[in-house]
mmCIF file of C-alpha atoms in Angstrom:
data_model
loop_
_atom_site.group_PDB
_atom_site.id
_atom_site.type_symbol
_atom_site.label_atom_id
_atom_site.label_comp_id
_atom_site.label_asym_id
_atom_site.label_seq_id
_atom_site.Cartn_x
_atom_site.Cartn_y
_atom_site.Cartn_z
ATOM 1 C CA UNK A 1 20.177 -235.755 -130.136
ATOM 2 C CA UNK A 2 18.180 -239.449 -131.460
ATOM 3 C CA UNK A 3 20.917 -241.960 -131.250
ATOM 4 C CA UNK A 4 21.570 -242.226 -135.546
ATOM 5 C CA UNK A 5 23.002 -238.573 -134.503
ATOM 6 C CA UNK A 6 24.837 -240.043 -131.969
ATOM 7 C CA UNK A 7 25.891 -242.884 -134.229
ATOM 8 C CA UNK A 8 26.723 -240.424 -137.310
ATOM 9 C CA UNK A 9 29.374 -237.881 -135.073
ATOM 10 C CA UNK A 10 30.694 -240.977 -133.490
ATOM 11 C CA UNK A 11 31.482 -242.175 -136.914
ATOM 12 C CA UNK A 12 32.932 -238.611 -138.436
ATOM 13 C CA UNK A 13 34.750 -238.274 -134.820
ATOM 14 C CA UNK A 14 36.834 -241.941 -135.290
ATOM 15 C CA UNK A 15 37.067 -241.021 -139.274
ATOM 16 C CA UNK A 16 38.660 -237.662 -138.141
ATOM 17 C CA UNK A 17 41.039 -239.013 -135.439
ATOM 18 C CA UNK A 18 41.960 -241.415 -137.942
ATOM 19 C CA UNK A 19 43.187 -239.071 -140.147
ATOM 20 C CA UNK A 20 44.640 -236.791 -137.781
ATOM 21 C CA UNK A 21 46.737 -239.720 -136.205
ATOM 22 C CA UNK A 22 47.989 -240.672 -140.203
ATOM 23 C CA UNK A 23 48.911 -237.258 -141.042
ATOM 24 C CA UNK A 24 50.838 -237.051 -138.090
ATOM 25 C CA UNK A 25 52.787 -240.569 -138.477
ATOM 26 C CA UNK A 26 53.268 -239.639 -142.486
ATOM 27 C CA UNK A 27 55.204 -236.024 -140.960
ATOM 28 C CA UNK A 28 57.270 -238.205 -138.986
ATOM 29 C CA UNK A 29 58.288 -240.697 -140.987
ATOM 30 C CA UNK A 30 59.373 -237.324 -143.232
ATOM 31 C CA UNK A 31 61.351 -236.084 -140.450
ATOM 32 C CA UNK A 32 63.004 -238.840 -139.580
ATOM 33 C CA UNK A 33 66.834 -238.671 -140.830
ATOM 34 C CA UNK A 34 67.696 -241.844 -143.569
ATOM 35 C CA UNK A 35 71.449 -241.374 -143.216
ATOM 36 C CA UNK A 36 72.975 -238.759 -141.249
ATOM 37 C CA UNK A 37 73.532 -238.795 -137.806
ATOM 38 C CA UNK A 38 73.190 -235.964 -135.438
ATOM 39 C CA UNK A 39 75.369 -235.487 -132.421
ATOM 40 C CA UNK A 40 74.203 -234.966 -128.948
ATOM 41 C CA UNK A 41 75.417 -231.641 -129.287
ATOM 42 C CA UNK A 42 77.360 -230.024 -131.475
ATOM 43 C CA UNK A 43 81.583 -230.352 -130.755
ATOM 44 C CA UNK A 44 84.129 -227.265 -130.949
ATOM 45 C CA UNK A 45 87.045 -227.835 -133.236
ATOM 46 C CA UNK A 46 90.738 -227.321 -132.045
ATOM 47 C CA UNK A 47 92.481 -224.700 -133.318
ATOM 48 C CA UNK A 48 94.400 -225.280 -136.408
ATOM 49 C CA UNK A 49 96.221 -223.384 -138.915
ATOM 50 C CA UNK A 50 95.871 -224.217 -142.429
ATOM 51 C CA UNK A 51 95.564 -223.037 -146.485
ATOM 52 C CA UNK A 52 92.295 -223.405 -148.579
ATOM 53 C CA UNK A 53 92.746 -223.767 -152.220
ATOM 54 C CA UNK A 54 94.180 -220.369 -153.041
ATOM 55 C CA UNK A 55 96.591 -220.607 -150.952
ATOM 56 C CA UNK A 56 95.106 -218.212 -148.136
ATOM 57 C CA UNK A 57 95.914 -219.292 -144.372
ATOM 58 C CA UNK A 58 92.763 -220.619 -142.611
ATOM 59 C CA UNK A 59 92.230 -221.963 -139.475
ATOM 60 C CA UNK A 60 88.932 -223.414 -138.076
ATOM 61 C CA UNK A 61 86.776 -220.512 -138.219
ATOM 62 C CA UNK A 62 86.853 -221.233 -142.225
ATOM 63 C CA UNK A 63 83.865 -223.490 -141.511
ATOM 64 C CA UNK A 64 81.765 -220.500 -139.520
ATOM 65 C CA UNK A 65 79.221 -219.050 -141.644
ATOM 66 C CA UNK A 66 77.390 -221.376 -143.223
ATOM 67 C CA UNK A 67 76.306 -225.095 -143.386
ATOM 68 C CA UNK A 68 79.463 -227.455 -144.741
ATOM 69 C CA UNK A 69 79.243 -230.570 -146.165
ATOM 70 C CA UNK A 70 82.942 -231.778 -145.452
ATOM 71 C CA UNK A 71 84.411 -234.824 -147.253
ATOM 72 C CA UNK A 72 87.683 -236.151 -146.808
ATOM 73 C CA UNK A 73 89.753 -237.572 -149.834
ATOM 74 C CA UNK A 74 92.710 -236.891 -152.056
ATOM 75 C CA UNK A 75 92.555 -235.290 -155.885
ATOM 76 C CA UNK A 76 94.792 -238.977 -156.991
ATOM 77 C CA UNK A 77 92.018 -241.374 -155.999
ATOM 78 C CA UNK A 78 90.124 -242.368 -159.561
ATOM 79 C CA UNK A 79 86.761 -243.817 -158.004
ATOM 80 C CA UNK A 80 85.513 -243.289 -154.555
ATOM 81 C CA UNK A 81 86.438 -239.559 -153.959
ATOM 82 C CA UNK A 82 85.222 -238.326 -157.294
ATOM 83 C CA UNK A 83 82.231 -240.279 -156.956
ATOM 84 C CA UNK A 84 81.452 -239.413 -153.691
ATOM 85 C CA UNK A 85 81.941 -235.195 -154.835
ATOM 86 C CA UNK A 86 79.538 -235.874 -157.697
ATOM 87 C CA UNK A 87 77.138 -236.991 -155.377
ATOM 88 C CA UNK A 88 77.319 -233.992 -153.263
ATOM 89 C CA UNK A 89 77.004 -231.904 -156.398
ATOM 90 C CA UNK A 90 74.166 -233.133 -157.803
ATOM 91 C CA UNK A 91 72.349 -233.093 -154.537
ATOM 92 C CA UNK A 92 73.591 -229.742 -153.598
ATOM 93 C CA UNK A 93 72.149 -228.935 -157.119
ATOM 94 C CA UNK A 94 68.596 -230.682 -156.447
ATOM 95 C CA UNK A 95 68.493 -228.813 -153.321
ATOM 96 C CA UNK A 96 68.482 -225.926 -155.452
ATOM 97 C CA UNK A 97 66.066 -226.572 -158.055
ATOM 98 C CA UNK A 98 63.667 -227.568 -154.729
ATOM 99 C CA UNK A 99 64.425 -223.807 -153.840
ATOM 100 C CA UNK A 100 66.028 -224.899 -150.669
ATOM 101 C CA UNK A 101 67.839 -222.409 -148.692
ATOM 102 C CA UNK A 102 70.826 -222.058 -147.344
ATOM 103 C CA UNK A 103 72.535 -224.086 -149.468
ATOM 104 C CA UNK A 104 75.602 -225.499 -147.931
ATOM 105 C CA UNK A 105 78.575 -225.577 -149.309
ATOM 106 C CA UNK A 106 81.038 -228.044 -150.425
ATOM 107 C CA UNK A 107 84.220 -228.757 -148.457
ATOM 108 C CA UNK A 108 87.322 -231.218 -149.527
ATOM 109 C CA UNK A 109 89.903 -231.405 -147.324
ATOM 110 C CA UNK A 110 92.890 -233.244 -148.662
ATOM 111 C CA UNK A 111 94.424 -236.377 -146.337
ATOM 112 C CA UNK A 112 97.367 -236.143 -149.145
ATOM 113 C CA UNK A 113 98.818 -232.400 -148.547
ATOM 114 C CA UNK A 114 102.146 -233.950 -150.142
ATOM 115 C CA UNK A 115 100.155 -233.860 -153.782
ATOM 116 C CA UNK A 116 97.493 -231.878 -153.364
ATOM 117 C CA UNK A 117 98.997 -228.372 -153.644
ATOM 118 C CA UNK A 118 95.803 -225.468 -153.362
ATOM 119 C CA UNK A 119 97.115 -224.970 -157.021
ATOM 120 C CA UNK A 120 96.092 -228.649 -157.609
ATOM 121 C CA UNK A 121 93.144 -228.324 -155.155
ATOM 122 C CA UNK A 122 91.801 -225.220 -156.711
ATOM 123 C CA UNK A 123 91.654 -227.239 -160.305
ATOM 124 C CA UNK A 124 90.152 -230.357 -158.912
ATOM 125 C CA UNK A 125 87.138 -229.152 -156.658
ATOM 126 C CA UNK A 126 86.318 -226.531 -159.627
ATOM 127 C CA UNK A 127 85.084 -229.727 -161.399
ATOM 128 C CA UNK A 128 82.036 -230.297 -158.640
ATOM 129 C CA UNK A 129 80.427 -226.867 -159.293
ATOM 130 C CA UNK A 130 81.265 -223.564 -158.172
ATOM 131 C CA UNK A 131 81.486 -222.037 -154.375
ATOM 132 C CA UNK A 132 83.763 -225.556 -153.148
ATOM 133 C CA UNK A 133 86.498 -224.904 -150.729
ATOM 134 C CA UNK A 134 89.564 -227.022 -150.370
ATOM 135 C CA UNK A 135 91.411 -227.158 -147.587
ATOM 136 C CA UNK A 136 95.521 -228.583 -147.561
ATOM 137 C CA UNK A 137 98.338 -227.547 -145.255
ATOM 138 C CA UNK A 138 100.555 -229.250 -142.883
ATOM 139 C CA UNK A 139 100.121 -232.737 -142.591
ATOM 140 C CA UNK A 140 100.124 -232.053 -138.892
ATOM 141 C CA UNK A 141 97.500 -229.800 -138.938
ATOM 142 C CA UNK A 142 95.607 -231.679 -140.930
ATOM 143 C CA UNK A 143 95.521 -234.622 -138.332
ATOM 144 C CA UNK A 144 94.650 -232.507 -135.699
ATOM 145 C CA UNK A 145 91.890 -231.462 -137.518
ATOM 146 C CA UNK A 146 90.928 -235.220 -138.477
ATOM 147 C CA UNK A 147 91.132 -236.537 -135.222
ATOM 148 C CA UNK A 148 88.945 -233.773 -133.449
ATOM 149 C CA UNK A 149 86.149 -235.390 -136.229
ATOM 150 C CA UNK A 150 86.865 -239.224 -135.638
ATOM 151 C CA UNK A 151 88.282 -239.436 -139.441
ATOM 152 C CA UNK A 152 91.212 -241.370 -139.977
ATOM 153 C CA UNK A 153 93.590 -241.214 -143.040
ATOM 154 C CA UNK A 154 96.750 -243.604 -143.117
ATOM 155 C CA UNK A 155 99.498 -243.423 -146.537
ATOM 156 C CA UNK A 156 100.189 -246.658 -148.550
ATOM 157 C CA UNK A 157 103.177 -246.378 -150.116
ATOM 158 C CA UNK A 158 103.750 -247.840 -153.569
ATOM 159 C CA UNK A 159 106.933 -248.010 -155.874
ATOM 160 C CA UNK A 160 105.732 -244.628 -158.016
ATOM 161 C CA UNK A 161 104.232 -241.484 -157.280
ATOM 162 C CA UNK A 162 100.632 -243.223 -157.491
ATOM 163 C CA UNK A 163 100.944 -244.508 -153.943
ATOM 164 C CA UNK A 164 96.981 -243.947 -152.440
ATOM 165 C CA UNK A 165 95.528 -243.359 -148.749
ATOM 166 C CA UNK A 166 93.318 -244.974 -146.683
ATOM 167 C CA UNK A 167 90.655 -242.500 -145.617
ATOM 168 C CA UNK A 168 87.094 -242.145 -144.217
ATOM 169 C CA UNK A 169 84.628 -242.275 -146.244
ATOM 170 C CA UNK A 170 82.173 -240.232 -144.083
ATOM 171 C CA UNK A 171 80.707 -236.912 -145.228
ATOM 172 C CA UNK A 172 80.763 -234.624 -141.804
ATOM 173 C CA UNK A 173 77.829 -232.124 -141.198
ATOM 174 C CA UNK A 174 79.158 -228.658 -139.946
ATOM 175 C CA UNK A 175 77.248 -226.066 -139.000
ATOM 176 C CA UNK A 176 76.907 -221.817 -139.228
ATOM 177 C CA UNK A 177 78.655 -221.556 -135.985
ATOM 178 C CA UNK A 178 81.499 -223.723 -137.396
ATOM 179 C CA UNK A 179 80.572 -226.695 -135.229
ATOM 180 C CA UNK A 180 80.786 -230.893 -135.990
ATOM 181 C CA UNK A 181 77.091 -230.880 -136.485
ATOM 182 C CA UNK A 182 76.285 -234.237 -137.946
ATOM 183 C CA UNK A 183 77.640 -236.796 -140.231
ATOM 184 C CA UNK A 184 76.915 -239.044 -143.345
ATOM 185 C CA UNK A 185 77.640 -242.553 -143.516
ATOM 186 C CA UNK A 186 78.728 -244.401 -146.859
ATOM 187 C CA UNK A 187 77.343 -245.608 -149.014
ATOM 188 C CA UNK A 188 76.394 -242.310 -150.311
ATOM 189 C CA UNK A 189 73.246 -241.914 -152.494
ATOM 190 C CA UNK A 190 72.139 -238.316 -153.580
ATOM 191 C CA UNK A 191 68.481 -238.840 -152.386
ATOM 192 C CA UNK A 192 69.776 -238.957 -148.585
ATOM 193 C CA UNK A 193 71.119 -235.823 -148.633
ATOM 194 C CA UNK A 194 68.545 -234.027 -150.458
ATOM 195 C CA UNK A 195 65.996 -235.384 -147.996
ATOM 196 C CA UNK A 196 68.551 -235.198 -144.963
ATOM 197 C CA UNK A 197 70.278 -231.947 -145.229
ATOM 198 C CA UNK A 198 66.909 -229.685 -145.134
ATOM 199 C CA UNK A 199 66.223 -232.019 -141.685
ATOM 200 C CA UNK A 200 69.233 -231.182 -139.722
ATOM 201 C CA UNK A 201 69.363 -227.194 -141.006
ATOM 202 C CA UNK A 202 65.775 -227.374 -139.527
ATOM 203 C CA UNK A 203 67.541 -229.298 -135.984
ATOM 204 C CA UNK A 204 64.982 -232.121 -136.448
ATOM 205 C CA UNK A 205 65.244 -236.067 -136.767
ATOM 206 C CA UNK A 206 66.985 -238.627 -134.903
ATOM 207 C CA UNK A 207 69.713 -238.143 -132.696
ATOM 208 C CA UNK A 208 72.487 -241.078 -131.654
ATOM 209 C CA UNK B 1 88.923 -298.946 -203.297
ATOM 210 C CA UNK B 2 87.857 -297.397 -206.543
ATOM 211 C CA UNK B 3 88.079 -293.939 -207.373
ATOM 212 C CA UNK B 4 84.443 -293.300 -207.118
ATOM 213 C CA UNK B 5 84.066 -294.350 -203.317
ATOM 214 C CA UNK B 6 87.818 -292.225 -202.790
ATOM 215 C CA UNK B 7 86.233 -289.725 -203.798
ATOM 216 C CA UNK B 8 82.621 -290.300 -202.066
ATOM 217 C CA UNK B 9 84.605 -290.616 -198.866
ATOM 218 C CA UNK B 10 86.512 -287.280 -199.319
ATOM 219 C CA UNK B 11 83.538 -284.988 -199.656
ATOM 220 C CA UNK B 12 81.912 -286.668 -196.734
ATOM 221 C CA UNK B 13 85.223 -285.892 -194.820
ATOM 222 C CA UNK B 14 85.162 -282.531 -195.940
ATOM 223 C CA UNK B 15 81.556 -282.055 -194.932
ATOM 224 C CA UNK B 16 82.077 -283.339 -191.480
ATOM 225 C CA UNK B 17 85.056 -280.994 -190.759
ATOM 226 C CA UNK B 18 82.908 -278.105 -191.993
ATOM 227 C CA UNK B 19 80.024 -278.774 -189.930
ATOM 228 C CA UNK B 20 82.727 -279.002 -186.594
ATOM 229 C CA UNK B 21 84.092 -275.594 -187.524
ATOM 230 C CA UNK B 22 80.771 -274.294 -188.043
ATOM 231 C CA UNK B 23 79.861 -275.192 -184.429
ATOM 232 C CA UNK B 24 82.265 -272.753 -183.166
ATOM 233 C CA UNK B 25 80.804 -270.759 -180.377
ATOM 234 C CA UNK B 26 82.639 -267.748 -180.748
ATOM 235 C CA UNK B 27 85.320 -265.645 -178.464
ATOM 236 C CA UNK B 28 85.292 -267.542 -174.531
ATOM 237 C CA UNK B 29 85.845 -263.446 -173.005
ATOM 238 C CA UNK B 30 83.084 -260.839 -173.611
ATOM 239 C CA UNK B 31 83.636 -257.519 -172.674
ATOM 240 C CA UNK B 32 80.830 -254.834 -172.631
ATOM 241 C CA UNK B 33 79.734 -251.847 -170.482
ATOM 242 C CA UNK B 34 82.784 -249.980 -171.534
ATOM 243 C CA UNK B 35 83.207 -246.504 -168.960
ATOM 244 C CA UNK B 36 86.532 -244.990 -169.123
ATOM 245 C CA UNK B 37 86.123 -241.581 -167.004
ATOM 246 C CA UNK B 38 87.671 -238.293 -168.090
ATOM 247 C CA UNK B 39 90.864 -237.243 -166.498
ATOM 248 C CA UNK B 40 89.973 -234.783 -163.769
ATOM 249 C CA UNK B 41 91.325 -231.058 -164.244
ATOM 250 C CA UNK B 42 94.742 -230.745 -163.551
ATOM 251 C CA UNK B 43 95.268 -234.679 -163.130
ATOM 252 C CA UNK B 44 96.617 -237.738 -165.803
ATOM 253 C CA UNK B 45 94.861 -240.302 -164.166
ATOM 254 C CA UNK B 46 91.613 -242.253 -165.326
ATOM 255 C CA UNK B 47 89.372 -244.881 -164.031
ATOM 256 C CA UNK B 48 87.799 -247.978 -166.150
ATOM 257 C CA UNK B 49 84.707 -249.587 -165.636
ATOM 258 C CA UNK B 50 83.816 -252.712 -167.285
ATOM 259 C CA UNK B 51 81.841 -256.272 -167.341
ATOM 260 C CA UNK B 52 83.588 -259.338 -168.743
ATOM 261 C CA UNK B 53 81.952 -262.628 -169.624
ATOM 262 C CA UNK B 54 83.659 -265.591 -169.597
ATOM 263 C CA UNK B 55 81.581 -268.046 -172.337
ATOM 264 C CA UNK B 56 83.722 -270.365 -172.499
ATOM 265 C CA UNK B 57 84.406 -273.647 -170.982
ATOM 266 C CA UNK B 58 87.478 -273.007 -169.257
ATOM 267 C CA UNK B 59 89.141 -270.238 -166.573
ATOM 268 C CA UNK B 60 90.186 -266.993 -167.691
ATOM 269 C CA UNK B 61 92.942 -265.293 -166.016
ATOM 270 C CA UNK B 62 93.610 -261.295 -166.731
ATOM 271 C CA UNK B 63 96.929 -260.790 -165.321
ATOM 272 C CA UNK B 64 97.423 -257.253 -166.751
ATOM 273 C CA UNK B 65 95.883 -254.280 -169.496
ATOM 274 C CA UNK B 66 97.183 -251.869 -171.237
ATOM 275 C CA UNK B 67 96.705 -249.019 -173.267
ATOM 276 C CA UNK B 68 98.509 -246.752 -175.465
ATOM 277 C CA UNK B 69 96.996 -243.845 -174.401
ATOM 278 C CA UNK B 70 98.385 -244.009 -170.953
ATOM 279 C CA UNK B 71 101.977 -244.978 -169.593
ATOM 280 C CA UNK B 72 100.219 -247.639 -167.234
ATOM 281 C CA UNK B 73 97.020 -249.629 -166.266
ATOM 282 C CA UNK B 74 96.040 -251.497 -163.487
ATOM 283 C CA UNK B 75 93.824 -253.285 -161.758
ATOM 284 C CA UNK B 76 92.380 -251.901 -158.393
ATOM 285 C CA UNK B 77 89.690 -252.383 -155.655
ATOM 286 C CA UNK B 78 88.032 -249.913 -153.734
ATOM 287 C CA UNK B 79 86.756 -251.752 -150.421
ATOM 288 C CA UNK B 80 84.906 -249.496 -148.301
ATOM 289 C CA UNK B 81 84.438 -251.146 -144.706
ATOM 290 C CA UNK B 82 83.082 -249.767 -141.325
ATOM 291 C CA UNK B 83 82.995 -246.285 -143.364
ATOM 292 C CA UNK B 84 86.935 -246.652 -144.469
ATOM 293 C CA UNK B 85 87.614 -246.849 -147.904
ATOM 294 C CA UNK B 86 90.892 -248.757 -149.200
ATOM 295 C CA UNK B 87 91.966 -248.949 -152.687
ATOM 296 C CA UNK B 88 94.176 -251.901 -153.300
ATOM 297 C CA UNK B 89 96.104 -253.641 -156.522
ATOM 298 C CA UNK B 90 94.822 -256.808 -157.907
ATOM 299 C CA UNK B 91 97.303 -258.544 -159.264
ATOM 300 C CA UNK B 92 94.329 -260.763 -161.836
ATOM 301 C CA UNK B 93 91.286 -261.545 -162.095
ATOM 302 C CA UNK B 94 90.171 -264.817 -162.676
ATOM 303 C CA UNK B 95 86.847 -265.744 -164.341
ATOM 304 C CA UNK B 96 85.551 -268.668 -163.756
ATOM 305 C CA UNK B 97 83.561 -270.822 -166.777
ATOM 306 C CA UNK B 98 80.185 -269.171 -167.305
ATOM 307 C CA UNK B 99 80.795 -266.236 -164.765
ATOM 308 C CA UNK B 100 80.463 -262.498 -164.688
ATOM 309 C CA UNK B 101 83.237 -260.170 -163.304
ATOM 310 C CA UNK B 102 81.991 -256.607 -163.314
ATOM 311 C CA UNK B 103 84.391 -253.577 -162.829
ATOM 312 C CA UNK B 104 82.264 -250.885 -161.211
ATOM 313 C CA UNK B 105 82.495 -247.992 -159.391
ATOM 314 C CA UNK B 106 83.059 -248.182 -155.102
ATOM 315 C CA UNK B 107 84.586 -251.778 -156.300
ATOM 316 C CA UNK B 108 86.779 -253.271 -158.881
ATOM 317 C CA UNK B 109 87.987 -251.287 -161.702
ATOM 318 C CA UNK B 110 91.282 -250.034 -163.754
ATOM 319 C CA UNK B 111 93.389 -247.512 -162.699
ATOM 320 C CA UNK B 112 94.766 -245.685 -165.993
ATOM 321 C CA UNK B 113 98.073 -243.913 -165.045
ATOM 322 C CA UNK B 114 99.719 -240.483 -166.822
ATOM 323 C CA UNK B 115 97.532 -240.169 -170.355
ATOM 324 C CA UNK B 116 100.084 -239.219 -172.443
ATOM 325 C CA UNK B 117 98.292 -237.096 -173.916
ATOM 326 C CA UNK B 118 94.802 -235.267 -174.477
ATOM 327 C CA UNK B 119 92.861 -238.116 -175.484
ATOM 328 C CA UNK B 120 89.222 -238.901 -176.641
ATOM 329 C CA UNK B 121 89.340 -242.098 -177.311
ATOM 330 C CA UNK B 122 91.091 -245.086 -175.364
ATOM 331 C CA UNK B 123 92.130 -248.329 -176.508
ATOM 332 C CA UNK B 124 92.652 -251.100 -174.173
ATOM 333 C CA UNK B 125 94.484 -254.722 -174.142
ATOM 334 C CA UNK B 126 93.590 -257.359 -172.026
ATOM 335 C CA UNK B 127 96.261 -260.018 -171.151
ATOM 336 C CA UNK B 128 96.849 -263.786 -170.046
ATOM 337 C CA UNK B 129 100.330 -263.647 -169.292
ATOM 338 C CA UNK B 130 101.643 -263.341 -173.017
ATOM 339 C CA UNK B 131 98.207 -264.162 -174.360
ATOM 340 C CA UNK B 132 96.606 -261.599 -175.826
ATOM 341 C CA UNK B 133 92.946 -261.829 -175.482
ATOM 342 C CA UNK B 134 90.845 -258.931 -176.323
ATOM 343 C CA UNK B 135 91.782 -255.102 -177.655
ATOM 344 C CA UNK B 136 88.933 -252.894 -177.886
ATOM 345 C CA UNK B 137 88.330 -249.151 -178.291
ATOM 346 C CA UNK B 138 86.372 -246.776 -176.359
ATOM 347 C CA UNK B 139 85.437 -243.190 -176.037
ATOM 348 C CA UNK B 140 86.228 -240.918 -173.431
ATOM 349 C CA UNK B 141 82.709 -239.948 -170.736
ATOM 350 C CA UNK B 142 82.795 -236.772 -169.877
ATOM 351 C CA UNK B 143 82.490 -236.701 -165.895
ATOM 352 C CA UNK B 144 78.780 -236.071 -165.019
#
């Protein structure tokens, strides 16, 4: 081979790896979760007994099945829960247009049982789209439920029946096998979970 | 003095007090960006969204709205820290001269309690103490 040869497949070879190495680092930096958090490995839930919004007892095999995107809030809060549903909505709803598959559902469980009767959940969740579950029951149950997840919830009471709850604000990932999968951190854009969600169905991106 | 400078000096008093009420810069409180949500299904309970402008050359102080479209209004703020989100009462709000208070979602904004009925259109009153400072009207958005 005369040495321009040499020269010329020297040249194509760096002009190659160079592209290989860029198409690699543009994959990651796809893969690589914005948001959500994956655990180590995924955590069992206790048992608990409880009613979705028909008023059907559950317990914590409701979340088996399919991918749940589980938010935590109360049908009398006027800005952050609504808000935060929408969001899920209308990225649930891109994830569809973008053909993506499964599609995970929608989960609101209530941290205000006291109101939020599964008549009164069955009303409110039907205003996000169709397919939602919400979850009430025993307060108990409930808190057994939110402390197996790391949410907290506290009452404030007020002089009227408008009294409001402190809550997370986390959306929590769980998966097929009914598992605490991953989790969202606020604030809450729809773009993160339309790029995270297909990530951790697939198991990839960053782990804590 | 003679009746001709009388009356020389009135219409140059008159003039002057025109021109200082023509260099009246309008209302001190501006209030755009209007959003008063829908109701959700099954609930009586809306939430307000709104900027306010304060033009003028002193403090504004809203110490409370209402509306006759709901039994109650109030002013609340959603603080969201370390992933926990509060929702507290403010009591007012206080404008300084020349500043911009918005009401926005995931912060400050009203809390409209029990619509007394189905309602399209809202009307809303916004308060000093007795002082009455701005009513305005505003449609109903339909949750998105």
């Amino acid at each position: 081979m005369s040495l321009k040869n040499l020269i010329i497949a020297f040249v194509l070879g760096i002009a190659m790896a160079a592209g290989i190495w860029t198409a690699i680092n543009m994959q990651r930096a796809n893969a690589t979760l914005v948001t959500a958090t994956r655990l180590p490995a995924a955590a069992e839930l206790p048992q608990v007994s409880l009613l979705d919004h028909e008023a059907r007892a559950i317990d914590e095999r409701i979340f088996a099945g399919q991918w749940d995107l589980v938010f935590f809030g109360f049908t009398h809060c006027p800005d952050i829960c609504p808000i935060t549903l929408q969001i899920l909505s209308a990225a649930k709803r891109q994830l569809a247009d973008d053909d993506f598959e499964p599609l995970p559902r929608i989960v609101l469980v209530t941290v205000d049982p006291e109101r939020d009767t599964p008549e009164k959940l069955a009303e409110y969740i039907a205003a996000f789209g169709d397919g939602n579950l919400g979850i009430t029951g025993d307060l108990d149950q409930i808190r057994k439920l939110t402390a197996s997840l790391g949410i907290y919830f506290q009452k404030q009471d007020t002089d009227d029946e408008y009294y409001s709850v402190d809550h997370s604000a986390v959306v929590i990932v769980m998966d097929p096998d009914g598992r605490f999968h991953s989790l969202f951190s606020s604030p809450h854009v729809i773009e993160n979970f339309v790029h995270d969600v297909p990530l951790l169905v697939k198991h990839v991106g960053n782990e804590l | 003095m003679s009746l001709r400078s009388l009356l020389v000096f009135s219409i140059v008093l008159l003039l002057a007090i025109m021109l200082a009420c023509s260099t009246d810069d309008g209302p001190p409180l501006v209030v755009s960006d209007v959003e008063i949500t829908s109701p959700m299904r099954g609930m009586s309970m809306s939430a307000g969204y709104l900027t306010l402008d304060n033009k003028g050359q002193n403090e504004i102080r809203i110490t409370h709205v209402t509306s006759p479209q709901f039994a109650a209004v109030e002013i609340h703020e959603t603080i969201v820290e370390n992933d926990i989100a509060r929702m507290r009462r403010v009591d007012e709000l206080l404008i300084a001269p020349g500043e911009t208070v918005r009401l926005e979602r995931r912060g400050l904004h009203l809390m409209l309690k029990q619509a007394r009925q189905d309602i399209s259109t809202v009307n809303l009153s916004l308060y000093s103490n007795e002082l009455l400072l701005l009513t305005l009207v505003t449609r109903i958005e339909e949750a998105s």
